[in-house]
PDB file of C-alpha atoms and ligand atoms in Angstrom:
ATOM      1  CA  MET A 180     119.838  79.200 106.260  1.00 57.00           C
ATOM      2  CA  SER A 181     118.691  82.778 105.730  1.00 86.00           C
ATOM      3  CA  GLY A 182     115.099  83.647 106.292  1.00 96.00           C
ATOM      4  CA  TRP A 183     113.016  86.491 104.915  1.00 98.00           C
ATOM      5  CA  LEU A 184     109.713  88.238 105.406  1.00 98.00           C
ATOM      6  CA  ALA A 185     107.426  89.358 102.573  1.00 98.00           C
ATOM      7  CA  ILE A 186     104.347  91.459 103.290  1.00 98.00           C
ATOM      8  CA  ALA A 187     102.095  90.702 100.349  1.00 98.00           C
ATOM      9  CA  GLY A 188      98.795  91.965  98.918  1.00 98.00           C
ATOM     10  CA  LEU A 189      96.313  89.351  97.678  1.00 98.00           C
ATOM     11  CA  GLY A 190      94.223  91.867  95.716  1.00 98.00           C
ATOM     12  CA  PRO A 191      90.463  92.334  96.114  1.00 98.00           C
ATOM     13  CA  GLY A 192      89.408  88.672  95.794  1.00 98.00           C
ATOM     14  CA  ASP A 193      89.791  87.168  92.318  1.00 97.00           C
ATOM     15  CA  ALA A 194      92.888  84.948  92.012  1.00 97.00           C
ATOM     16  CA  ALA A 195      93.510  86.469  88.553  1.00 98.00           C
ATOM     17  CA  LEU A 196      94.251  89.783  90.302  1.00 98.00           C
ATOM     18  CA  ILE A 197      97.135  88.366  92.409  1.00 98.00           C
ATOM     19  CA  THR A 198     100.472  89.487  90.955  1.00 98.00           C
ATOM     20  CA  PRO A 199     103.007  86.863  89.767  1.00 98.00           C
ATOM     21  CA  GLU A 200     105.478  88.334  92.299  1.00 98.00           C
ATOM     22  CA  VAL A 201     103.104  87.532  95.182  1.00 98.00           C
ATOM     23  CA  SER A 202     102.396  84.035  93.804  1.00 98.00           C
ATOM     24  CA  ALA A 203     106.173  83.369  93.651  1.00 98.00           C
ATOM     25  CA  ALA A 204     106.647  84.499  97.265  1.00 98.00           C
ATOM     26  CA  LEU A 205     103.808  82.209  98.409  1.00 98.00           C
ATOM     27  CA  ALA A 206     105.303  79.300  96.427  1.00 97.00           C
ATOM     28  CA  GLY A 207     108.649  79.785  98.226  1.00 97.00           C
ATOM     29  CA  ALA A 208     107.220  80.348 101.716  1.00 98.00           C
ATOM     30  CA  THR A 209     107.442  78.059 104.750  1.00 98.00           C
ATOM     31  CA  ASP A 210     104.935  80.134 106.769  1.00 98.00           C
ATOM     32  CA  VAL A 211     101.914  82.291 105.890  1.00 98.00           C
ATOM     33  CA  LEU A 212     100.434  84.607 108.518  1.00 98.00           C
ATOM     34  CA  GLY A 213      97.381  86.850 108.468  1.00 97.00           C
ATOM     35  CA  TYR A 214      93.795  87.591 109.376  1.00 96.00           C
ATOM     36  CA  THR A 215      91.790  84.338 109.129  1.00 95.00           C
ATOM     37  CA  PRO A 216      89.769  85.111 105.927  1.00 95.00           C
ATOM     38  CA  TYR A 217      92.928  86.209 104.087  1.00 96.00           C
ATOM     39  CA  VAL A 218      94.938  83.119 105.092  1.00 97.00           C
ATOM     40  CA  ALA A 219      91.966  81.046 103.873  1.00 97.00           C
ATOM     41  CA  ARG A 220      92.676  82.373 100.368  1.00 96.00           C
ATOM     42  CA  VAL A 221      96.113  80.673 100.328  1.00 97.00           C
ATOM     43  CA  ALA A 222      96.134  77.048  99.111  1.00 95.00           C
ATOM     44  CA  ALA A 223      97.435  74.574 101.696  1.00 95.00           C
ATOM     45  CA  ARG A 224     100.395  72.418 100.648  1.00 95.00           C
ATOM     46  CA  GLU A 225     102.968  70.073 102.161  1.00 94.00           C
ATOM     47  CA  GLY A 226     105.580  72.014 104.131  1.00 93.00           C
ATOM     48  CA  LEU A 227     103.555  75.224 104.408  1.00 97.00           C
ATOM     49  CA  ASN A 228     102.449  76.351 107.884  1.00 97.00           C
ATOM     50  CA  LEU A 229      99.344  78.535 107.940  1.00 97.00           C
ATOM     51  CA  HIS A 230      98.991  80.882 110.941  1.00 97.00           C
ATOM     52  CA  ALA A 231      95.551  82.522 110.979  1.00 96.00           C
ATOM     53  CA  SER A 232      94.724  85.142 113.635  1.00 93.00           C
ATOM     54  CA  ASP A 233      92.210  87.822 114.602  1.00 87.00           C
ATOM     55  CA  ASN A 234      92.337  91.219 112.879  1.00 81.00           C
ATOM     56  CA  ARG A 235      93.010  93.006 116.173  1.00 79.00           C
ATOM     57  CA  GLU A 236      96.335  91.193 116.610  1.00 88.00           C
ATOM     58  CA  GLU A 237      98.350  93.062 114.016  1.00 93.00           C
ATOM     59  CA  LEU A 238     101.418  93.927 116.107  1.00 95.00           C
ATOM     60  CA  ALA A 239     101.579  90.427 117.625  1.00 96.00           C
ATOM     61  CA  ARG A 240     101.356  88.968 114.098  1.00 96.00           C
ATOM     62  CA  ALA A 241     104.153  91.265 112.879  1.00 97.00           C
ATOM     63  CA  ARG A 242     106.393  90.186 115.808  1.00 97.00           C
ATOM     64  CA  HIS A 243     105.614  86.537 115.166  1.00 97.00           C
ATOM     65  CA  ALA A 244     106.556  86.860 111.483  1.00 98.00           C
ATOM     66  CA  LEU A 245     109.805  88.736 112.223  1.00 97.00           C
ATOM     67  CA  ARG A 246     110.743  86.100 114.827  1.00 97.00           C
ATOM     68  CA  LEU A 247     110.155  83.344 112.265  1.00 98.00           C
ATOM     69  CA  ALA A 248     112.206  85.132 109.574  1.00 98.00           C
ATOM     70  CA  ALA A 249     115.047  85.886 112.036  1.00 97.00           C
ATOM     71  CA  GLY A 250     115.114  82.151 112.804  1.00 97.00           C
ATOM     72  CA  GLY A 251     115.591  81.241 109.139  1.00 97.00           C
ATOM     73  CA  ARG A 252     111.966  80.698 108.007  1.00 98.00           C
ATOM     74  CA  LYS A 253     110.507  82.220 104.852  1.00 98.00           C
ATOM     75  CA  ALA A 254     107.435  84.068 106.042  1.00 98.00           C
ATOM     76  CA  VAL A 255     104.683  85.844 104.113  1.00 98.00           C
ATOM     77  CA  ILE A 256     102.178  88.094 105.852  1.00 98.00           C
ATOM     78  CA  VAL A 257      99.094  88.355 103.646  1.00 98.00           C
ATOM     79  CA  SER A 258      96.756  91.355 103.457  1.00 97.00           C
ATOM     80  CA  SER A 259      93.789  91.864 101.183  1.00 98.00           C
ATOM     81  CA  GLY A 260      94.254  94.436  98.426  1.00 98.00           C
ATOM     82  CA  ASP A 261      97.582  96.196  98.931  1.00 98.00           C
ATOM     83  CA  PRO A 262      99.578  95.590 102.131  1.00 98.00           C
ATOM     84  CA  GLY A 263     100.472  99.283 102.438  1.00 98.00           C
ATOM     85  CA  VAL A 264      96.856 100.532 102.351  1.00 98.00           C
ATOM     86  CA  PHE A 265      95.271 100.359 105.842  1.00 97.00           C
ATOM     87  CA  ALA A 266      96.992  97.002 106.316  1.00 96.00           C
ATOM     88  CA  MET A 267      99.973  95.060 107.674  1.00 97.00           C
ATOM     89  CA  ALA A 268     103.050  96.704 106.113  1.00 98.00           C
ATOM     90  CA  ALA A 269     102.989  99.728 108.444  1.00 97.00           C
ATOM     91  CA  ALA A 270     102.485  97.402 111.458  1.00 97.00           C
ATOM     92  CA  VAL A 271     105.713  95.565 110.572  1.00 97.00           C
ATOM     93  CA  PHE A 272     107.662  98.833 110.361  1.00 97.00           C
ATOM     94  CA  GLU A 273     106.224  99.953 113.717  1.00 96.00           C
ATOM     95  CA  VAL A 274     107.604  96.766 115.282  1.00 97.00           C
ATOM     96  CA  LEU A 275     110.973  97.171 113.529  1.00 96.00           C
ATOM     97  CA  GLU A 276     111.248 100.682 114.944  1.00 96.00           C
ATOM     98  CA  GLU A 277     110.545  99.395 118.480  1.00 95.00           C
ATOM     99  CA  GLN A 278     112.704  96.290 118.214  1.00 94.00           C
ATOM    100  CA  PRO A 279     115.929  97.095 116.322  1.00 93.00           C
ATOM    101  CA  GLU A 280     117.290  93.583 117.008  1.00 94.00           C
ATOM    102  CA  TRP A 281     115.335  92.521 113.898  1.00 95.00           C
ATOM    103  CA  ALA A 282     116.789  95.251 111.645  1.00 94.00           C
ATOM    104  CA  ALA A 283     118.924  92.701 109.749  1.00 94.00           C
ATOM    105  CA  VAL A 284     115.922  90.604 108.640  1.00 96.00           C
ATOM    106  CA  GLU A 285     115.331  90.787 104.871  1.00 97.00           C
ATOM    107  CA  VAL A 286     111.932  92.482 104.484  1.00 98.00           C
ATOM    108  CA  ARG A 287     110.070  93.108 101.219  1.00 98.00           C
ATOM    109  CA  VAL A 288     106.675  94.728 100.619  1.00 98.00           C
ATOM    110  CA  LEU A 289     104.886  93.216  97.598  1.00 98.00           C
ATOM    111  CA  PRO A 290     102.110  95.434  96.219  1.00 98.00           C
ATOM    112  CA  GLY A 291      98.603  94.307  95.367  1.00 98.00           C
ATOM    113  CA  ILE A 292      95.535  95.802  93.701  1.00 98.00           C
ATOM    114  CA  THR A 293      93.816  97.856  96.378  1.00 98.00           C
ATOM    115  CA  ALA A 294      90.017  97.852  96.704  1.00 98.00           C
ATOM    116  CA  MET A 295      89.531 101.431  95.484  1.00 98.00           C
ATOM    117  CA  LEU A 296      91.304 100.719  92.181  1.00 98.00           C
ATOM    118  CA  ALA A 297      89.456  97.455  91.573  1.00 98.00           C
ATOM    119  CA  ALA A 298      86.152  99.201  92.370  1.00 98.00           C
ATOM    120  CA  ALA A 299      86.963 102.238  90.228  1.00 98.00           C
ATOM    121  CA  ALA A 300      87.764 100.001  87.252  1.00 98.00           C
ATOM    122  CA  LYS A 301      84.384  98.238  87.557  1.00 98.00           C
ATOM    123  CA  ALA A 302      82.537 101.565  87.700  1.00 98.00           C
ATOM    124  CA  GLY A 303      84.513 103.259  84.905  1.00 98.00           C
ATOM    125  CA  ALA A 304      87.031 105.932  85.930  1.00 98.00           C
ATOM    126  CA  PRO A 305      85.624 107.849  88.950  1.00 98.00           C
ATOM    127  CA  LEU A 306      89.182 108.465  90.254  1.00 98.00           C
ATOM    128  CA  GLY A 307      90.377 109.917  86.936  1.00 97.00           C
ATOM    129  CA  HIS A 308      91.370 113.262  88.485  1.00 97.00           C
ATOM    130  CA  ASP A 309      92.849 114.123  91.935  1.00 98.00           C
ATOM    131  CA  PHE A 310      91.472 111.961  94.724  1.00 98.00           C
ATOM    132  CA  CYS A 311      92.119 110.841  98.291  1.00 98.00           C
ATOM    133  CA  ALA A 312      91.521 107.704 100.370  1.00 98.00           C
ATOM    134  CA  ILE A 313      90.108 107.891 103.893  1.00 98.00           C
ATOM    135  CA  ASN A 314      89.685 105.036 106.365  1.00 97.00           C
ATOM    136  CA  LEU A 315      86.366 105.715 108.141  1.00 96.00           C
ATOM    137  CA  SER A 316      87.207 103.428 111.070  1.00 93.00           C
ATOM    138  CA  ASP A 317      87.888 105.304 114.290  1.00 89.00           C
ATOM    139  CA  ASN A 318      89.663 102.332 115.897  1.00 87.00           C
ATOM    140  CA  LEU A 319      93.115 103.906 115.387  1.00 89.00           C
ATOM    141  CA  LYS A 320      92.280 107.642 115.220  1.00 92.00           C
ATOM    142  CA  PRO A 321      89.729 109.955 116.850  1.00 94.00           C
ATOM    143  CA  TRP A 322      86.500 110.709 114.977  1.00 95.00           C
ATOM    144  CA  ALA A 323      87.426 114.434 115.044  1.00 96.00           C
ATOM    145  CA  VAL A 324      90.400 113.698 112.740  1.00 97.00           C
ATOM    146  CA  ILE A 325      88.163 111.825 110.298  1.00 96.00           C
ATOM    147  CA  GLU A 326      85.626 114.656 110.280  1.00 96.00           C
ATOM    148  CA  LYS A 327      88.318 117.308 109.673  1.00 97.00           C
ATOM    149  CA  ARG A 328      89.816 115.347 106.749  1.00 97.00           C
ATOM    150  CA  LEU A 329      86.363 114.751 105.233  1.00 97.00           C
ATOM    151  CA  ARG A 330      85.447 118.423 105.357  1.00 97.00           C
ATOM    152  CA  LEU A 331      88.768 119.573 103.894  1.00 97.00           C
ATOM    153  CA  ALA A 332      88.797 116.924 101.157  1.00 98.00           C
ATOM    154  CA  ALA A 333      85.236 117.785 100.133  1.00 97.00           C
ATOM    155  CA  ALA A 334      86.032 121.523 100.196  1.00 97.00           C
ATOM    156  CA  ALA A 335      89.100 120.907  97.999  1.00 97.00           C
ATOM    157  CA  ASP A 336      86.855 119.017  95.526  1.00 97.00           C
ATOM    158  CA  PHE A 337      88.791 115.748  95.693  1.00 98.00           C
ATOM    159  CA  ALA A 338      87.058 112.569  94.598  1.00 98.00           C
ATOM    160  CA  MET A 339      87.149 110.277  97.655  1.00 98.00           C
ATOM    161  CA  ALA A 340      87.447 106.575  98.423  1.00 98.00           C
ATOM    162  CA  PHE A 341      86.153 105.441 101.825  1.00 98.00           C
ATOM    163  CA  TYR A 342      87.560 102.223 103.285  1.00 98.00           C
ATOM    164  CA  ASN A 343      85.911 100.479 106.280  1.00 96.00           C
ATOM    165  CA  PRO A 344      82.743 102.586 105.917  1.00 96.00           C
ATOM    166  CA  ARG A 345      80.477 100.798 108.401  1.00 92.00           C
ATOM    167  CA  SER A 346      80.608  97.823 110.776  1.00 87.00           C
ATOM    168  CA  LYS A 347      78.456  96.333 113.526  1.00 85.00           C
ATOM    169  CA  SER A 348      80.700  97.924 116.168  1.00 86.00           C
ATOM    170  CA  ARG A 349      80.649 101.303 114.336  1.00 83.00           C
ATOM    171  CA  PRO A 350      77.061 101.627 113.052  1.00 83.00           C
ATOM    172  CA  ASP A 351      76.855 105.453 113.105  1.00 88.00           C
ATOM    173  CA  GLY A 352      80.019 106.842 111.493  1.00 88.00           C
ATOM    174  CA  PHE A 353      78.910 106.396 107.898  1.00 95.00           C
ATOM    175  CA  GLY A 354      75.602 108.196 108.526  1.00 96.00           C
ATOM    176  CA  LYS A 355      77.577 111.104 110.001  1.00 96.00           C
ATOM    177  CA  THR A 356      79.880 111.000 106.947  1.00 97.00           C
ATOM    178  CA  LEU A 357      76.922 111.338 104.574  1.00 97.00           C
ATOM    179  CA  ALA A 358      75.529 114.226 106.641  1.00 97.00           C
ATOM    180  CA  ILE A 359      78.857 116.094 106.441  1.00 97.00           C
ATOM    181  CA  LEU A 360      79.086 115.531 102.672  1.00 97.00           C
ATOM    182  CA  ARG A 361      75.535 116.869 102.249  1.00 97.00           C
ATOM    183  CA  GLU A 362      76.597 120.095 103.983  1.00 96.00           C
ATOM    184  CA  VAL A 363      79.467 120.649 101.528  1.00 95.00           C
ATOM    185  CA  CYS A 364      78.509 118.926  98.234  1.00 97.00           C
ATOM    186  CA  GLU A 365      75.519 119.242  95.901  1.00 97.00           C
ATOM    187  CA  ALA A 366      72.687 116.664  96.124  1.00 98.00           C
ATOM    188  CA  GLU A 367      73.443 115.282  92.618  1.00 98.00           C
ATOM    189  CA  ARG A 368      77.017 114.293  93.530  1.00 98.00           C
ATOM    190  CA  LEU A 369      77.633 110.737  92.222  1.00 98.00           C
ATOM    191  CA  VAL A 370      78.422 107.997  94.734  1.00 98.00           C
ATOM    192  CA  VAL A 371      79.488 104.411  93.918  1.00 98.00           C
ATOM    193  CA  PHE A 372      78.881 101.600  96.424  1.00 98.00           C
ATOM    194  CA  ALA A 373      81.079  98.665  95.422  1.00 98.00           C
ATOM    195  CA  ARG A 374      80.654  95.510  97.495  1.00 98.00           C
ATOM    196  CA  ALA A 375      82.847  92.376  97.395  1.00 98.00           C
ATOM    197  CA  VAL A 376      84.499  93.528  94.182  1.00 98.00           C
ATOM    198  CA  SER A 377      85.904  90.709  92.003  1.00 98.00           C
ATOM    199  CA  THR A 378      84.157  87.963  94.006  1.00 97.00           C
ATOM    200  CA  PRO A 379      80.959  86.043  93.105  1.00 97.00           C
ATOM    201  CA  GLN A 380      79.062  88.337  95.556  1.00 97.00           C
ATOM    202  CA  GLU A 381      80.124  91.527  93.754  1.00 98.00           C
ATOM    203  CA  ARG A 382      77.525  94.302  93.647  1.00 98.00           C
ATOM    204  CA  ILE A 383      78.160  97.768  92.195  1.00 98.00           C
ATOM    205  CA  SER A 384      75.551 100.515  92.548  1.00 97.00           C
ATOM    206  CA  LEU A 385      75.625 104.124  91.432  1.00 97.00           C
ATOM    207  CA  VAL A 386      73.436 106.662  93.251  1.00 98.00           C
ATOM    208  CA  THR A 387      73.374 110.389  93.977  1.00 98.00           C
ATOM    209  CA  LEU A 388      74.413 111.790  97.356  1.00 98.00           C
ATOM    210  CA  ALA A 389      70.715 112.583  97.990  1.00 98.00           C
ATOM    211  CA  GLU A 390      69.819 108.909  97.456  1.00 98.00           C
ATOM    212  CA  ALA A 391      72.702 107.416  99.477  1.00 98.00           C
ATOM    213  CA  THR A 392      71.767 105.779 102.798  1.00 97.00           C
ATOM    214  CA  PRO A 393      73.983 104.288 105.538  1.00 96.00           C
ATOM    215  CA  GLU A 394      72.518 100.787 104.938  1.00 95.00           C
ATOM    216  CA  MET A 395      74.042 100.737 101.437  1.00 97.00           C
ATOM    217  CA  ALA A 396      77.482 100.133 103.002  1.00 97.00           C
ATOM    218  CA  ASP A 397      78.975  97.381 105.154  1.00 95.00           C
ATOM    219  CA  MET A 398      82.494  96.150 105.877  1.00 94.00           C
ATOM    220  CA  GLN A 399      82.777  94.501 102.464  1.00 97.00           C
ATOM    221  CA  THR A 400      81.921  97.751 100.688  1.00 98.00           C
ATOM    222  CA  ILE A 401      84.164 100.518  99.426  1.00 98.00           C
ATOM    223  CA  VAL A 402      82.455 103.829  98.734  1.00 98.00           C
ATOM    224  CA  LEU A 403      83.696 106.136  95.967  1.00 98.00           C
ATOM    225  CA  VAL A 404      82.433 109.730  95.918  1.00 98.00           C
ATOM    226  CA  GLY A 405      83.014 111.691  92.729  1.00 98.00           C
ATOM    227  CA  ASN A 406      84.182 115.297  92.550  1.00 98.00           C
ATOM    228  CA  SER A 407      81.933 118.112  91.300  1.00 97.00           C
ATOM    229  CA  GLN A 408      82.758 117.228  87.637  1.00 98.00           C
ATOM    230  CA  THR A 409      82.140 113.463  87.886  1.00 98.00           C
ATOM    231  CA  ARG A 410      79.499 112.357  85.383  1.00 98.00           C
ATOM    232  CA  LYS A 411      77.851 109.358  83.773  1.00 98.00           C
ATOM    233  CA  ALA A 412      78.852 107.949  80.376  1.00 97.00           C
ATOM    234  CA  GLY A 413      76.338 105.252  79.452  1.00 95.00           C
ATOM    235  CA  ARG A 414      76.565 102.595  82.166  1.00 94.00           C
ATOM    236  CA  PHE A 415      79.900 104.007  83.358  1.00 97.00           C
ATOM    237  CA  VAL A 416      80.869 106.912  85.603  1.00 98.00           C
ATOM    238  CA  TYR A 417      84.017 108.964  85.106  1.00 98.00           C
ATOM    239  CA  THR A 418      85.836 112.024  86.344  1.00 98.00           C
ATOM    240  CA  PRO A 419      87.364 114.167  83.576  1.00 97.00           C
ATOM    241  CA  ARG A 420      91.160 114.525  83.738  1.00 95.00           C
ATOM    242  CA  ALA A 421      91.006 118.334  83.595  1.00 90.00           C
ATOM    243  CA  ALA A 422      89.652 120.583  86.326  1.00 83.00           C
ATOM    244  CA  SER A 423      87.448 123.482  85.260  1.00 68.00           C
TER     245      SER A 423
HETATM  246  N1  SAH B 714      94.505  96.540 102.304  1.00 77.71           N
HETATM  247  C1  SAH B 714      93.149  96.554 101.771  1.00 77.71           C
HETATM  248  C2  SAH B 714      92.202  97.396 102.638  1.00 77.71           C
HETATM  249  C3  SAH B 714      91.971  96.851 104.024  1.00 77.71           C
HETATM  250  S1  SAH B 714      90.755  97.751 104.906  1.00 77.71           S
HETATM  251  C4  SAH B 714      93.177  97.071 100.333  1.00 77.71           C
HETATM  252  O1  SAH B 714      94.203  97.589  99.891  1.00 77.71           O
HETATM  253  O2  SAH B 714      92.149  96.944  99.648  1.00 77.71           O
HETATM  254  C5  SAH B 714      89.290  96.764 104.576  1.00 77.71           C
HETATM  255  C6  SAH B 714      88.313  97.558 103.711  1.00 77.71           C
HETATM  256  O3  SAH B 714      88.739  97.504 102.346  1.00 77.71           O
HETATM  257  C7  SAH B 714      86.895  97.009 103.684  1.00 77.71           C
HETATM  258  O4  SAH B 714      86.122  97.462 104.784  1.00 77.71           O
HETATM  259  C8  SAH B 714      86.376  97.605 102.368  1.00 77.71           C
HETATM  260  O5  SAH B 714      86.078  98.981 102.535  1.00 77.71           O
HETATM  261  C9  SAH B 714      87.612  97.514 101.487  1.00 77.71           C
HETATM  262  N2  SAH B 714      87.656  96.288 100.665  1.00 77.71           N
HETATM  263  C10 SAH B 714      88.561  95.303 100.710  1.00 77.71           C
HETATM  264  N3  SAH B 714      88.309  94.359  99.773  1.00 77.71           N
HETATM  265  C11 SAH B 714      87.201  94.783  99.097  1.00 77.71           C
HETATM  266  C12 SAH B 714      86.448  94.259  98.000  1.00 77.71           C
HETATM  267  N4  SAH B 714      86.788  93.105  97.377  1.00 77.71           N
HETATM  268  N5  SAH B 714      85.389  94.977  97.578  1.00 77.71           N
HETATM  269  C13 SAH B 714      85.040  96.143  98.165  1.00 77.71           C
HETATM  270  N6  SAH B 714      85.724  96.680  99.206  1.00 77.71           N
HETATM  271  C14 SAH B 714      86.778  96.009  99.671  1.00 77.71           C
END
């Protein structure tokens, strides 16, 4: 019996945004592993073991899944959005680098629709020209690195997507982020707050940088900041494809 490991993205929330490839992997799995709210999105069925764990246990989860696959089980690690964007795929490769005894395990990464793309589509096309994605959590990198990347990205006039903008354990980082942007960008710069995109709780709001406040973001929100050319078109916002 040969096992395998798939690291799969469940998309932003709506089941219609899960790819057929991910659905097929889940249908063939014996084990599903992941952060508790993501595992809760997988339907229970006979013969499927669900292993839910805390979001600070990523390396332990990756080891567990590789051990299962090496033993002949068909394991799927689920992430929200895309598994390669601030999620589990890199954690699995970190473990594989440390523990080469699992190098023979069949591993596949199955893409999903990441939050910034789902949010951008709801708002219009704010990421229509060059853009970057920054994780505002300083759990895995020093704040100084975040601040440097923010300043350089704003100076280079990238549109920006901010993941993990604000949490109870990190209440101040997003306020500092807005203050840095106000030093570099004009007050009219357009900012999209997109919360719980593609779920019944979805809320999309469009404000200017001058109007943006830290309380507009939480851990279920992705923040999209336009570049200097980003503009409104009726109820939509878009960034022209050409730079001027
Ligand atoms: N792998 C995920 C990102 C994980 S980091 C992906 O590709 O989307 C978690 C952060 O993603 C959250 O703090 C939030 O900023 C963003 N996010 C995830 N799902 C979201 C959704 N449905 N709506 C808005 N933001 C979301």
